[in-house]
Structure formats: structure tokens, C-alpha cells
Short mmCIF file of C-alpha atoms and ligand atoms in Angstrom, two decimals:
data_model
loop_
_atom_site.label_atom_id
_atom_site.label_comp_id
_atom_site.label_asym_id
_atom_site.label_seq_id
_atom_site.Cartn_x
_atom_site.Cartn_y
_atom_site.Cartn_z
CA UNK A 1 60.71 37.61 140.57
CA UNK A 2 57.73 37.62 142.91
CA UNK A 3 54.52 39.07 141.45
CA UNK A 4 53.86 40.94 144.65
CA UNK A 5 51.32 43.39 143.23
CA UNK A 6 48.75 40.65 142.75
CA UNK A 7 47.43 40.91 146.32
CA UNK A 8 46.75 44.63 146.45
CA UNK A 9 43.07 45.37 147.08
CA UNK A 10 41.99 41.76 146.54
CA UNK A 11 40.75 41.00 150.04
CA UNK A 12 39.19 43.07 152.79
CA UNK A 13 38.64 42.93 156.52
CA UNK A 14 34.86 42.87 156.97
CA UNK A 15 34.59 42.23 160.70
CA UNK A 16 36.59 42.97 163.84
CA UNK A 17 36.16 42.06 167.49
CA UNK A 18 38.04 42.73 170.73
CA UNK A 19 37.33 41.03 174.04
CA UNK A 20 37.55 42.80 177.36
CA UNK A 21 41.24 43.20 178.17
CA UNK A 22 43.42 43.51 181.25
CA UNK A 23 42.29 41.16 184.01
CA UNK A 24 39.55 38.90 182.65
CA UNK A 25 39.44 36.03 185.17
CA UNK A 26 35.92 34.98 184.18
CA UNK A 27 37.12 33.69 180.80
CA UNK A 28 39.76 31.06 179.98
CA UNK A 29 42.21 31.63 177.14
CA UNK A 30 39.98 29.39 175.03
CA UNK A 31 36.94 31.38 176.13
CA UNK A 32 38.64 34.62 175.11
CA UNK A 33 39.54 33.21 171.69
CA UNK A 34 35.93 32.16 171.06
CA UNK A 35 34.58 35.44 172.48
CA UNK A 36 36.78 37.45 170.09
CA UNK A 37 35.68 35.22 167.19
CA UNK A 38 31.99 35.67 168.00
CA UNK A 39 32.38 39.45 168.27
CA UNK A 40 34.11 39.62 164.88
CA UNK A 41 31.42 37.45 163.25
CA UNK A 42 28.65 39.62 164.74
CA UNK A 43 30.45 42.75 163.57
CA UNK A 44 30.66 41.31 160.05
CA UNK A 45 26.98 40.32 160.08
CA UNK A 46 28.00 36.70 159.53
CA UNK A 47 27.43 33.40 161.30
CA UNK A 48 29.89 30.58 161.86
CA UNK A 49 28.47 28.69 158.86
CA UNK A 50 29.80 31.50 156.64
CA UNK A 51 33.38 30.72 157.74
CA UNK A 52 35.50 28.11 155.96
CA UNK A 53 38.96 29.26 157.02
CA UNK A 54 40.25 29.51 160.59
CA UNK A 55 43.58 30.84 161.87
CA UNK A 56 44.55 31.03 165.54
CA UNK A 57 47.75 31.06 167.56
CA UNK A 58 48.50 28.88 170.53
CA UNK A 59 47.95 30.04 174.09
CA UNK A 60 50.59 29.88 176.83
CA UNK A 61 48.01 29.74 179.61
CA UNK A 62 45.91 27.03 178.01
CA UNK A 63 47.86 25.40 175.21
CA UNK A 64 46.35 22.92 172.79
CA UNK A 65 48.59 20.66 170.76
CA UNK A 66 46.59 21.55 167.63
CA UNK A 67 45.11 24.87 168.60
CA UNK A 68 43.17 25.96 165.51
CA UNK A 69 41.69 22.49 165.16
CA UNK A 70 40.59 22.60 168.79
CA UNK A 71 38.98 26.01 168.27
CA UNK A 72 37.19 24.74 165.14
CA UNK A 73 35.80 21.86 167.17
CA UNK A 74 34.77 24.23 169.95
CA UNK A 75 32.95 26.45 167.44
CA UNK A 76 31.69 23.40 165.52
CA UNK A 77 32.93 24.68 162.20
CA UNK A 78 34.53 22.41 159.62
CA UNK A 79 36.94 24.57 157.64
CA UNK A 80 38.82 23.83 154.44
CA UNK A 81 41.76 25.92 155.72
CA UNK A 82 42.78 25.63 159.38
CA UNK A 83 46.13 26.64 160.86
CA UNK A 84 47.70 27.70 164.17
CA UNK A 85 50.35 30.30 163.51
CA UNK A 86 53.36 30.19 165.78
CA UNK A 87 56.09 32.75 165.18
CA UNK A 88 55.47 35.04 168.13
CA UNK A 89 54.28 38.60 167.92
CA UNK A 90 55.11 38.93 164.25
CA UNK A 91 52.70 36.22 163.11
CA UNK A 92 49.63 38.40 163.23
CA UNK A 93 50.05 40.17 159.93
CA UNK A 94 51.92 37.32 158.28
CA UNK A 95 48.85 35.11 158.67
CA UNK A 96 46.72 37.95 157.36
CA UNK A 97 48.27 37.84 153.94
CA UNK A 98 48.70 34.07 153.95
CA UNK A 99 44.96 33.84 154.61
CA UNK A 100 44.42 36.33 151.79
CA UNK A 101 46.34 34.01 149.48
CA UNK A 102 44.21 31.06 150.55
CA UNK A 103 41.09 33.05 149.64
CA UNK A 104 42.47 34.23 146.29
CA UNK A 105 43.49 30.72 145.33
CA UNK A 106 40.05 29.32 146.09
CA UNK A 107 41.06 27.25 149.12
CA UNK A 108 38.37 29.00 151.15
CA UNK A 109 36.06 32.01 150.96
CA UNK A 110 36.12 33.70 154.34
CA UNK A 111 38.80 33.40 156.99
CA UNK A 112 38.32 34.06 160.68
CA UNK A 113 41.57 34.97 162.45
CA UNK A 114 41.18 34.85 166.23
CA UNK A 115 43.97 35.04 168.79
CA UNK A 116 43.79 35.28 172.59
CA UNK A 117 45.63 34.45 175.77
CA UNK A 118 45.35 34.82 179.55
CA UNK A 119 48.85 35.84 180.59
CA UNK A 120 47.56 37.95 183.48
CA UNK A 121 45.19 35.63 185.34
CA UNK A 122 45.85 32.30 183.61
CA UNK A 123 49.52 32.14 184.69
CA UNK A 124 51.45 33.23 187.76
CA UNK A 125 53.91 36.09 187.22
CA UNK A 126 56.76 33.60 187.52
CA UNK A 127 55.20 31.21 184.99
CA UNK A 128 54.64 34.06 182.54
CA UNK A 129 58.22 35.27 182.98
CA UNK A 130 59.87 31.87 182.58
CA UNK A 131 57.63 30.95 179.64
CA UNK A 132 58.36 34.17 177.77
CA UNK A 133 62.09 34.09 178.46
CA UNK A 134 62.22 30.56 177.03
CA UNK A 135 62.60 32.33 173.68
CA UNK A 136 66.31 32.48 174.56
CA UNK A 137 68.66 29.90 173.02
CA UNK A 138 68.51 26.96 175.44
CA UNK A 139 72.25 26.26 175.30
CA UNK A 140 73.82 29.62 174.57
CA UNK A 141 71.51 32.22 176.15
CA UNK A 142 69.19 30.74 178.80
CA UNK A 143 72.06 29.72 181.12
CA UNK A 144 72.84 33.43 181.65
CA UNK A 145 69.50 34.29 183.26
CA UNK A 146 68.23 37.07 181.01
CA UNK A 147 64.57 38.02 181.09
CA UNK A 148 62.67 39.22 178.01
CA UNK A 149 63.15 42.84 179.14
CA UNK A 150 66.83 41.93 179.53
CA UNK A 151 67.10 40.73 175.94
CA UNK A 152 65.47 43.93 174.68
CA UNK A 153 67.64 46.00 177.01
CA UNK A 154 70.67 44.74 175.08
CA UNK A 155 69.19 46.41 172.00
CA UNK A 156 68.12 49.52 173.91
CA UNK A 157 71.60 50.05 175.34
CA UNK A 158 73.28 49.59 171.96
CA UNK A 159 70.80 51.96 170.29
CA UNK A 160 71.17 54.68 172.94
CA UNK A 161 74.95 54.33 172.89
CA UNK A 162 75.17 54.57 169.11
CA UNK A 163 72.79 57.47 168.54
CA UNK A 164 72.76 59.33 171.85
CA UNK A 165 69.01 58.78 172.23
CA UNK A 166 67.99 59.78 175.75
CA UNK A 167 65.90 58.05 178.40
CA UNK A 168 63.52 61.03 178.18
CA UNK A 169 63.00 60.42 174.46
CA UNK A 170 62.27 56.72 175.04
CA UNK A 171 59.89 57.69 177.82
CA UNK A 172 57.99 59.91 175.38
CA UNK A 173 56.90 56.72 173.58
CA UNK A 174 55.22 55.46 176.76
CA UNK A 175 53.70 58.87 177.52
CA UNK A 176 52.20 59.10 174.00
CA UNK A 177 50.79 55.59 174.22
CA UNK A 178 49.16 56.39 177.55
CA UNK A 179 47.66 59.63 176.26
CA UNK A 180 45.99 57.63 173.48
CA UNK A 181 44.86 54.83 175.80
CA UNK A 182 43.17 57.46 177.95
CA UNK A 183 40.85 58.05 174.98
CA UNK A 184 40.08 54.31 174.58
CA UNK A 185 37.31 53.17 176.91
CA UNK A 186 38.54 49.55 176.85
CA UNK A 187 42.26 50.14 177.48
CA UNK A 188 43.91 48.44 180.45
CA UNK A 189 45.85 51.52 181.64
CA UNK A 190 44.22 54.94 181.18
CA UNK A 191 45.75 57.20 183.83
CA UNK A 192 47.89 59.80 182.05
CA UNK A 193 51.67 59.60 182.48
CA UNK A 194 54.47 62.14 182.35
CA UNK A 195 58.07 61.64 181.26
CA UNK A 196 58.99 62.13 184.93
CA UNK A 197 56.67 59.26 185.92
CA UNK A 198 58.44 56.95 183.46
CA UNK A 199 61.90 58.00 184.66
CA UNK A 200 60.84 57.52 188.28
CA UNK A 201 59.61 53.97 187.67
CA UNK A 202 61.65 51.02 188.86
CA UNK A 203 64.64 49.90 186.76
CA UNK A 204 63.94 46.38 185.42
CA UNK A 205 66.92 45.78 183.12
CA UNK A 206 69.07 48.86 182.45
CA UNK A 207 68.18 51.04 180.58
CA UNK A 208 64.58 49.77 180.58
CA UNK A 209 62.34 50.89 183.42
CA UNK A 210 58.99 49.40 184.36
CA UNK A 211 57.07 51.95 182.28
CA UNK A 212 59.28 51.29 179.23
CA UNK A 213 57.88 47.75 179.29
CA UNK A 214 54.54 46.63 177.89
CA UNK A 215 51.70 45.23 179.98
CA UNK A 216 50.85 41.66 180.89
CA UNK A 217 47.24 41.06 179.99
CA UNK A 218 44.35 38.77 179.29
CA UNK A 219 42.57 39.43 176.03
CA UNK A 220 41.89 38.47 172.47
CA UNK A 221 40.94 39.97 169.15
CA UNK A 222 39.68 38.65 165.85
CA UNK A 223 39.09 39.73 162.27
CA UNK A 224 37.12 38.29 159.34
CA UNK A 225 38.69 38.40 155.92
CA UNK A 226 36.71 38.13 152.66
CA UNK A 227 37.15 38.57 148.92
CA UNK A 228 37.04 42.26 147.98
CA UNK A 229 34.12 41.70 145.58
CA UNK A 230 31.97 40.37 148.42
CA UNK A 231 33.22 42.80 151.05
CA UNK A 232 30.58 45.44 150.33
CA UNK A 233 27.75 43.09 151.39
CA UNK A 234 28.47 43.57 155.09
CA UNK A 235 27.26 46.25 157.47
CA UNK A 236 30.55 48.20 157.56
CA UNK A 237 32.95 50.00 155.28
CA UNK A 238 35.39 47.27 154.15
CA UNK A 239 39.07 47.84 154.89
CA UNK A 240 41.30 46.55 152.12
CA UNK A 241 44.68 44.87 152.41
CA UNK A 242 46.92 46.94 150.15
CA UNK A 243 50.31 45.47 150.94
CA UNK A 244 52.10 43.02 153.18
CA UNK A 245 55.65 41.85 153.61
CA UNK A 246 57.77 39.80 155.97
CA UNK A 247 61.39 40.15 157.01
CA UNK A 248 63.38 37.64 159.03
CA UNK A 249 66.79 38.24 160.55
CA UNK A 250 68.19 36.29 163.48
CA UNK A 251 66.08 34.26 165.88
CA UNK A 252 68.28 34.72 168.95
CA UNK A 253 69.56 38.17 169.85
CA UNK A 254 73.14 36.95 170.33
CA UNK A 255 73.11 36.10 166.60
CA UNK A 256 71.83 39.50 165.44
CA UNK A 257 73.78 41.03 162.59
CA UNK A 258 72.84 44.51 163.75
CA UNK A 259 71.56 45.67 167.14
CA UNK A 260 70.24 49.07 166.08
CA UNK A 261 68.19 48.19 163.02
CA UNK A 262 66.15 45.16 162.04
CA UNK A 263 64.47 43.28 159.24
CA UNK A 264 61.47 45.54 159.76
CA UNK A 265 63.17 47.43 156.95
CA UNK A 266 62.84 44.53 154.51
CA UNK A 267 59.28 43.78 155.69
CA UNK A 268 58.34 47.42 155.15
CA UNK A 269 59.98 47.65 151.74
CA UNK A 270 58.10 44.55 150.58
CA UNK A 271 54.78 45.88 151.88
CA UNK A 272 55.33 49.32 150.31
CA UNK A 273 56.24 47.70 146.98
CA UNK A 274 53.08 45.57 146.98
CA UNK A 275 50.91 48.56 147.85
CA UNK A 276 52.69 50.88 145.44
CA UNK A 277 52.96 53.33 148.35
CA UNK A 278 55.69 54.85 150.52
CA UNK A 279 56.01 56.24 154.04
CA UNK A 280 54.76 59.64 152.84
CA UNK A 281 51.38 58.07 151.91
CA UNK A 282 50.66 56.71 155.40
CA UNK A 283 48.15 58.62 157.58
CA UNK A 284 48.78 56.77 160.84
CA UNK A 285 50.74 53.78 162.15
CA UNK A 286 50.21 51.00 164.67
CA UNK A 287 53.68 49.69 165.59
CA UNK A 288 54.80 46.87 167.86
CA UNK A 289 55.68 48.54 171.16
CA UNK A 290 56.66 45.70 173.48
CA UNK A 291 59.37 48.06 174.80
CA UNK A 292 59.76 51.78 174.11
CA UNK A 293 63.02 51.67 172.07
CA UNK A 294 61.54 49.03 169.72
CA UNK A 295 59.13 51.66 168.39
CA UNK A 296 62.01 54.03 167.66
CA UNK A 297 63.92 51.43 165.66
CA UNK A 298 60.73 50.52 163.76
CA UNK A 299 60.02 54.18 162.88
CA UNK A 300 63.51 54.33 161.37
CA UNK A 301 63.42 50.92 159.66
CA UNK A 302 60.01 51.68 158.12
CA UNK A 303 61.27 54.93 156.63
CA UNK A 304 59.47 57.48 158.81
CA UNK A 305 62.67 58.88 160.39
CA UNK A 306 66.38 58.93 159.63
CA UNK A 307 68.75 56.79 161.71
CA UNK A 308 68.88 57.93 165.31
CA UNK A 309 66.17 60.55 164.74
CA UNK A 310 63.07 58.74 165.98
CA UNK A 311 63.59 59.67 169.63
CA UNK A 312 63.40 63.38 168.87
CA UNK A 313 60.50 62.75 166.45
CA UNK A 314 58.38 61.16 169.18
CA UNK A 315 59.50 63.58 171.91
CA UNK A 316 58.46 66.52 169.69
CA UNK A 317 54.91 65.12 169.58
CA UNK A 318 54.70 64.12 165.92
CA UNK A 319 53.25 60.70 166.81
CA UNK A 320 50.44 62.08 168.98
CA UNK A 321 46.87 62.33 167.72
CA UNK A 322 46.82 65.55 165.73
CA UNK A 323 50.51 65.16 164.87
CA UNK A 324 51.92 64.37 161.44
CA UNK A 325 51.99 60.60 162.10
CA UNK A 326 49.64 59.47 164.87
CA UNK A 327 50.97 56.23 166.32
CA UNK A 328 49.41 53.49 168.42
CA UNK A 329 46.11 55.29 168.65
CA UNK A 330 44.60 52.66 170.99
CA UNK A 331 47.53 52.81 173.44
CA UNK A 332 49.49 49.87 172.04
CA UNK A 333 51.05 47.05 174.01
CA UNK A 334 52.36 49.65 176.47
CA UNK A 335 48.94 50.89 177.62
CA UNK A 336 46.06 49.16 175.83
CA UNK A 337 46.98 45.52 176.52
CA UNK A 338 49.56 42.83 175.79
CA UNK A 339 48.33 39.25 176.01
CA UNK A 340 51.52 37.88 174.38
CA UNK A 341 51.42 36.51 170.85
CA UNK A 342 47.93 37.92 170.15
CA UNK A 343 49.08 41.44 171.10
CA UNK A 344 49.36 42.89 167.61
CA UNK A 345 45.82 41.76 166.73
CA UNK A 346 44.62 44.82 168.64
CA UNK A 347 46.75 47.03 166.39
CA UNK A 348 44.92 45.47 163.46
CA UNK A 349 41.41 45.89 164.87
CA UNK A 350 42.28 49.48 165.87
CA UNK A 351 43.53 50.29 162.36
CA UNK A 352 40.27 48.93 160.91
CA UNK A 353 38.14 51.02 163.29
CA UNK A 354 40.17 54.13 162.45
CA UNK A 355 39.78 53.52 158.72
CA UNK A 356 36.03 52.99 159.17
CA UNK A 357 35.86 56.29 161.07
CA UNK A 358 34.59 54.56 164.23
CA UNK A 359 37.37 55.51 166.66
CA UNK A 360 35.39 58.16 168.54
CA UNK A 361 37.47 60.57 170.60
CA UNK A 362 40.71 59.14 169.27
CA UNK A 363 39.73 59.26 165.59
CA UNK A 364 42.51 60.23 163.18
CA UNK A 365 40.97 62.90 160.95
CA UNK A 366 40.56 61.81 157.31
CA UNK A 367 42.33 58.49 157.88
CA UNK A 368 42.63 56.75 154.52
CA UNK A 369 45.76 54.60 154.75
CA UNK A 370 47.37 52.83 157.71
CA UNK A 371 50.55 50.89 158.28
CA UNK A 372 50.61 48.20 160.95
CA UNK A 373 53.77 46.37 161.96
CA UNK A 374 54.42 43.45 164.26
CA UNK A 375 57.57 41.68 165.30
CA UNK A 376 58.36 38.54 167.19
CA UNK A 377 61.32 37.02 168.97
CA UNK A 378 63.84 39.68 170.01
CA UNK A 379 63.47 42.09 167.09
CA UNK A 380 63.72 38.91 164.98
CA UNK A 381 60.73 38.23 162.72
CA UNK A 382 58.75 41.05 161.21
CA UNK A 383 55.60 41.60 159.23
CA UNK A 384 54.19 44.85 157.90
CA UNK A 385 50.70 45.31 156.50
CA UNK A 386 49.26 48.37 154.77
CA UNK A 387 45.51 48.85 154.91
CA UNK A 388 43.22 51.34 153.21
CA UNK A 389 39.61 52.51 152.88
CA UNK A 390 39.98 52.30 149.13
CA UNK A 391 41.34 49.52 146.91
CA UNK B 1 67.76 18.97 189.22
CA UNK B 2 66.33 21.33 191.82
CA UNK B 3 63.97 24.01 190.53
CA UNK B 4 66.28 26.46 192.27
CA UNK B 5 69.35 25.43 190.26
CA UNK B 6 70.56 27.56 187.36
CA UNK B 7 69.76 25.98 184.00
CA UNK B 8 72.25 23.62 182.40
CA UNK B 9 72.72 23.70 178.65
CA UNK B 10 70.81 20.83 176.98
CA UNK B 11 73.92 19.52 175.21
CA UNK B 12 73.34 17.66 171.94
CA UNK B 13 75.65 15.73 169.60
CA UNK B 14 76.30 18.84 167.47
CA UNK B 15 77.53 20.83 170.45
CA UNK B 16 79.15 18.11 172.60
CA UNK B 17 82.74 18.97 171.53
CA UNK B 18 82.15 22.64 172.43
CA UNK B 19 80.94 21.75 175.92
CA UNK B 20 83.76 19.21 176.33
CA UNK B 21 86.12 22.09 175.57
CA UNK B 22 84.48 24.28 178.21
CA UNK B 23 84.86 21.51 180.79
CA UNK B 24 88.60 21.57 179.99
CA UNK B 25 88.79 25.37 180.20
CA UNK B 26 88.97 25.92 176.43
CA UNK B 27 86.59 28.14 174.44
CA UNK B 28 86.13 26.46 171.06
CA UNK B 29 84.88 28.00 167.82
CA UNK B 30 84.07 26.15 164.63
CA UNK B 31 86.37 26.79 161.67
CA UNK B 32 85.34 25.97 158.11
CA UNK B 33 87.80 23.71 156.32
CA UNK B 34 86.76 25.14 152.95
CA UNK B 35 86.48 28.92 153.46
CA UNK B 36 88.13 29.47 156.85
CA UNK B 37 85.03 31.13 158.38
CA UNK B 38 84.96 31.07 162.19
CA UNK B 39 81.55 30.67 163.81
CA UNK B 40 79.68 30.50 167.07
CA UNK B 41 77.37 28.81 168.09
CA UNK B 42 78.38 25.32 166.86
CA UNK B 43 76.17 23.98 164.10
CA UNK B 44 76.03 21.45 161.27
CA UNK B 45 77.07 23.64 158.34
CA UNK B 46 79.36 26.57 157.72
CA UNK B 47 77.12 29.64 157.95
CA UNK B 48 79.18 31.39 155.28
CA UNK B 49 79.56 28.77 152.53
CA UNK B 50 77.38 25.83 153.55
CA UNK B 51 80.28 23.40 153.80
CA UNK B 52 80.03 20.34 156.04
CA UNK B 53 83.81 20.42 156.59
CA UNK B 54 84.00 22.02 160.02
CA UNK B 55 86.75 21.70 162.58
CA UNK B 56 87.39 23.21 166.00
CA UNK B 57 89.70 26.12 166.80
CA UNK B 58 90.43 27.48 170.25
CA UNK B 59 89.55 31.13 170.83
CA UNK B 60 92.07 33.35 172.59
CA UNK B 61 89.22 34.07 175.00
CA UNK B 62 89.55 37.85 174.73
CA UNK B 63 86.82 40.14 173.52
CA UNK B 64 84.93 43.36 174.11
CA UNK B 65 81.50 44.15 175.48
CA UNK B 66 79.28 44.91 172.48
CA UNK B 67 76.24 45.70 174.62
CA UNK B 68 74.99 44.79 178.08
CA UNK B 69 72.21 45.15 180.60
CA UNK B 70 71.98 44.92 184.37
CA UNK B 71 69.18 42.55 185.36
CA UNK B 72 67.35 43.96 188.40
CA UNK B 73 64.55 41.40 188.45
CA UNK B 74 65.78 37.82 188.19
CA UNK B 75 64.30 35.46 185.63
CA UNK B 76 63.86 32.74 188.27
CA UNK B 77 64.61 31.96 191.90
CA UNK B 78 67.99 30.48 190.93
CA UNK B 79 69.26 33.87 189.80
CA UNK B 80 67.81 35.92 192.68
CA UNK B 81 70.95 35.80 194.84
CA UNK B 82 72.92 37.33 191.92
CA UNK B 83 70.71 40.42 191.49
CA UNK B 84 71.87 42.84 190.14
CA UNK B 85 73.76 40.84 187.48
CA UNK B 86 75.08 41.69 184.05
CA UNK B 87 74.04 40.00 180.81
CA UNK B 88 76.17 41.04 177.86
CA UNK B 89 76.99 40.28 174.26
CA UNK B 90 80.73 39.80 173.92
CA UNK B 91 82.48 40.11 170.57
CA UNK B 92 85.52 37.86 170.51
CA UNK B 93 88.79 39.01 168.94
CA UNK B 94 88.25 36.29 166.32
CA UNK B 95 84.91 37.87 165.29
CA UNK B 96 82.01 35.79 166.60
CA UNK B 97 79.68 37.17 169.28
CA UNK B 98 78.31 35.27 172.25
CA UNK B 99 76.07 35.95 175.22
CA UNK B 100 77.58 35.85 178.71
CA UNK B 101 77.39 37.29 182.15
CA UNK B 102 80.13 39.75 183.11
CA UNK B 103 81.29 38.54 186.51
CA UNK B 104 83.98 39.42 189.02
CA UNK B 105 83.22 43.15 189.07
CA UNK B 106 80.69 45.72 190.21
CA UNK B 107 77.96 45.84 187.51
CA UNK B 108 78.25 49.64 187.59
CA UNK B 109 81.74 49.53 186.02
CA UNK B 110 80.69 47.51 182.95
CA UNK B 111 80.71 49.57 179.74
CA UNK B 112 80.24 49.09 176.01
CA UNK B 113 83.68 48.58 174.46
CA UNK B 114 85.19 47.25 177.68
CA UNK B 115 87.84 44.52 177.18
CA UNK B 116 86.95 41.21 178.84
CA UNK B 117 88.34 37.69 178.98
CA UNK B 118 86.79 34.27 179.33
CA UNK B 119 86.60 32.25 182.51
CA UNK B 120 84.56 29.12 183.20
CA UNK B 121 81.83 28.58 185.78
CA UNK B 122 81.38 24.95 186.79
CA UNK B 123 77.65 24.36 186.97
CA UNK B 124 77.51 20.58 187.33
CA UNK B 125 79.92 17.68 187.15
CA UNK B 126 81.72 18.07 183.79
CA UNK B 127 79.50 21.00 182.73
CA UNK B 128 81.17 24.42 182.69
CA UNK B 129 79.60 27.55 181.26
CA UNK B 130 81.78 30.23 179.64
CA UNK B 131 81.66 33.52 181.53
CA UNK B 132 83.56 36.77 181.02
CA UNK B 133 85.33 39.08 183.45
CA UNK B 134 87.05 42.45 182.99
CA UNK B 135 90.59 42.27 181.68
CA UNK B 136 92.95 42.89 184.62
ZN1 LIG C 401 82.77 27.91 154.85
#
């Protein structure tokens, strides 16, 4: 039996940093990774000599065989814990609690997690498309010519067919994300959208339209993690890790046991158990919105809605700022930015800013507890983290 | 191989018999000698019981569309002439699911639950890829 309660409140995020996002041609993917790292260190009131743990993820635009080691060299730090995480979008929060374990077990004292990529200007559209769709099984999927939107469309179609969720309800996810991005000065896409705009956008892979799909971006974000006892020494309110959990189903969508729910459920249950909390205790959520229907399945898997009910929940406005469960308050991957594997890092830095009370116009009133969720592959690998102002 | 050619499966020793079957117009599943489980894709161990005792069984080639999409923007130049094309998950009568295109029909007539049957698309000398078409 895992002693999963041991992590609750033991480590805190003491620094966060986001680079410019969208089109950032003046920085390489490496440059973005270092820029994010420097911003997070500055935010934490620390210097690179205070860091003895480093976690990164590889870049598609500028890959390094040993990415974290290359970034350590670039920064000239000499960590006792150094790892490049590589399980797609879901890795972000998985490395968060793995880094927490490294701190708790005395492997290192402070971990810098920095992830960035240049999918927008560092690759051609065709390179980005082929590289991302290489997640398909090389023998049993790739020969059929599906794109990443195509793989997710298989899920979207099954979900709509099973529950009667409408295109309008899916579109409401994109509209909500855009309304929140409009309040974020750094977001890539800030012009408000209507449901009609989404439905009028070009069909990419039925039933997914262009505006059901997330952005392609340059950008990076970083956090600094420290022992809870030392977290109060910094300039900001520490944000504590209360719970985390992973869930892994299939890797390839053709092997999925279920097309309308995912192992987000197991990830969420594990995170709730560690935190000693449930969905009713969560003030706001930052969910992985690579495509609009993914958010709906996550809302159901994570216990916020019954099966097939998330479409109506979002369309009724419950996930807007001021609603019962504000969601993707920075605009998410749909409107803030999506630089690939680092995408969910921005959900993490946003959750920290909300919990510090620094989110300005888009601040969730009295935000005490947040749930962030990321997934990688095609609804394959999941990690949920629960964060709070208090321990 | 030209950059404009559709991808060929990178066949390995574990999957060679499956692809040999395709080249002969037979869709092969693996059957566990210990528990009888039928599986796709071909792999080293029985996914149900972990047995190494796996043999090959020919599928009847009939199944139904479990879900599908119509690709409007091709993944690469090789697929551009096919746009719009259907990518589907097909559940075989024997149980296993596999990815395929649905060919030989207007994409607009494809539906979840539709009965389909296997056919083989020759993509290179002695390499054929299983494809599905609507049941006549
Ligand atoms: Zn068996």
C-alpha cells in the first residue's frame, strides 16, 4: 500500500516564470528554456547557485540528445539531480512530484523545472505536423495518414455519438478560453470569439474545426520547487503541492480500452487521495485543452460532472471567471499558447499566480485550492496536481 | 523511398508473419495457446495472461466502424491527393480493434456502427496494408 499522504504540503513552488509566447523568432528553443529559467529564479529571489536540481523536456525544434544536461551546461550549474522528462504533455506535473520526492529524500534542495519549445518559428508547419503525428504507431497507425487532430477527432466523434454532446457545446470550451485569454496581457490570441465563429471555422478533421484545436506556439515556462520549511524565505506567498497522481492507459489510440473516458480518472483519484480533498474542495481548474472535447472528458473523469454532462456544464457558463468552477483562466492551450510538450507548464504558472492573488483582471476571487491536469499522447498518459495557498 | 510516398510499416521480426499474411491477402490475429485470447497488434506476449505461447489465426475480415474522422488537411504531401479521406477504428468480429482507412466509398456515407470488410492495398513490392471498405 502506497503511503501517498506523505507528500502533502511538504514542498512548495517558490518561483514562476513565463517567456513571451506566440511568435518569438528572436529566441531559439534553448534560449526560451533559459529565459524561462532565469525569470523563475528572479521571481523566487534566487540565483543559479541556489539550484541543485534541474528538470527539462526535450525540444522538437532544437533537440539535444541529453537535454537537461545541455541546459545545465548552458546555465553553468552542476546539479545533483538532472533529468529530461519525455512523456509528452502529461509529463509536466509528473515531474513536479518526482522532483518533490527528490527534495524530500535529500537528493537535492531546490529544483528548477524549465520547459520550452519553438514550434511556431523554429519549425515549418509541415515539420511540426509530421513531428507531432509521429506519436502514431509506426506500423499500425502512421500508414493511414492521420494527423494529431485526426487522432483526437476519433475520440471526439465517439464522445459526441455516445452522449449527444453538440458542436455548440464543444465550441463553448473555445469561447470560454478566449474570453479568459482576453484578460491575459501575454496571451497569443486575445480577440473574443463567439460560438458562431467556432462553428464557421474550417473543418480540420470531422468533427474538429480549426477553433476546436489548440495553437502552435513558441514559448516556455519554469517553476522553482523548494522544501516547505524554506518556502517562506522568498519574496512571494509559497504555493504548496497538496496532491499528485498519475494514470496511464493506452499509448496508441487504436489500443484504447475506452474512447469516452480516460485514465485522468485514476490520476485524479490518486491526487485527491493524497491531498485528502475532493472535487467539491477545488476553487478553479487548469485542464489540458489541446482540443475542445478533451476538456469535457477531463471534467467528467476528474469528478466535476457526470458522464456526458460536461458539454452543458461549460455551455451554461459554469467554467467562466465568476462561475462555480473557473477553468483555464489564462486561456489554456486553445488561446494562451501551446508550444508542445511544455504547454501545461503555463497551466502550472497560472495556477500559482492565481493562488498568490497576482492574476489581475482575471483573478479568481478567494482562490485557495487549484487542480491542474495534463495529458500526453492521445488521451494516454495523465497527471493531476492539486495546489494550495495553505499546507 | 520518395518523400511523397505514403509511409511503409517498419516491419520487425515480431510482426513479420502478420505482414506476410497481408501480402497474401490474409488478416492475421495472434491467438494465445494457453488462454485462447485473440489480440492485435502482434506482440511478444499474450496481453491477457502473459503467455509466450502465441499462434496465428486468420480473421474473417469483417467488422464495424467504432469511430471515424474525415481528414480535411493531409498529414503530408503523400496523402494530399486523397483529401478528404477517412481514418477509422474498426472492431473486428473476433474482438480486436485496429486503425484503418475506409476506402471505396464517399466519406460522407461512413457512420459509426457501419459494417465493413477488409481489403488490401499494395504499397510496395510484397508490402500490403489492410484497408476496410463498406460491406456490399
Ligand atoms: Zn493468454
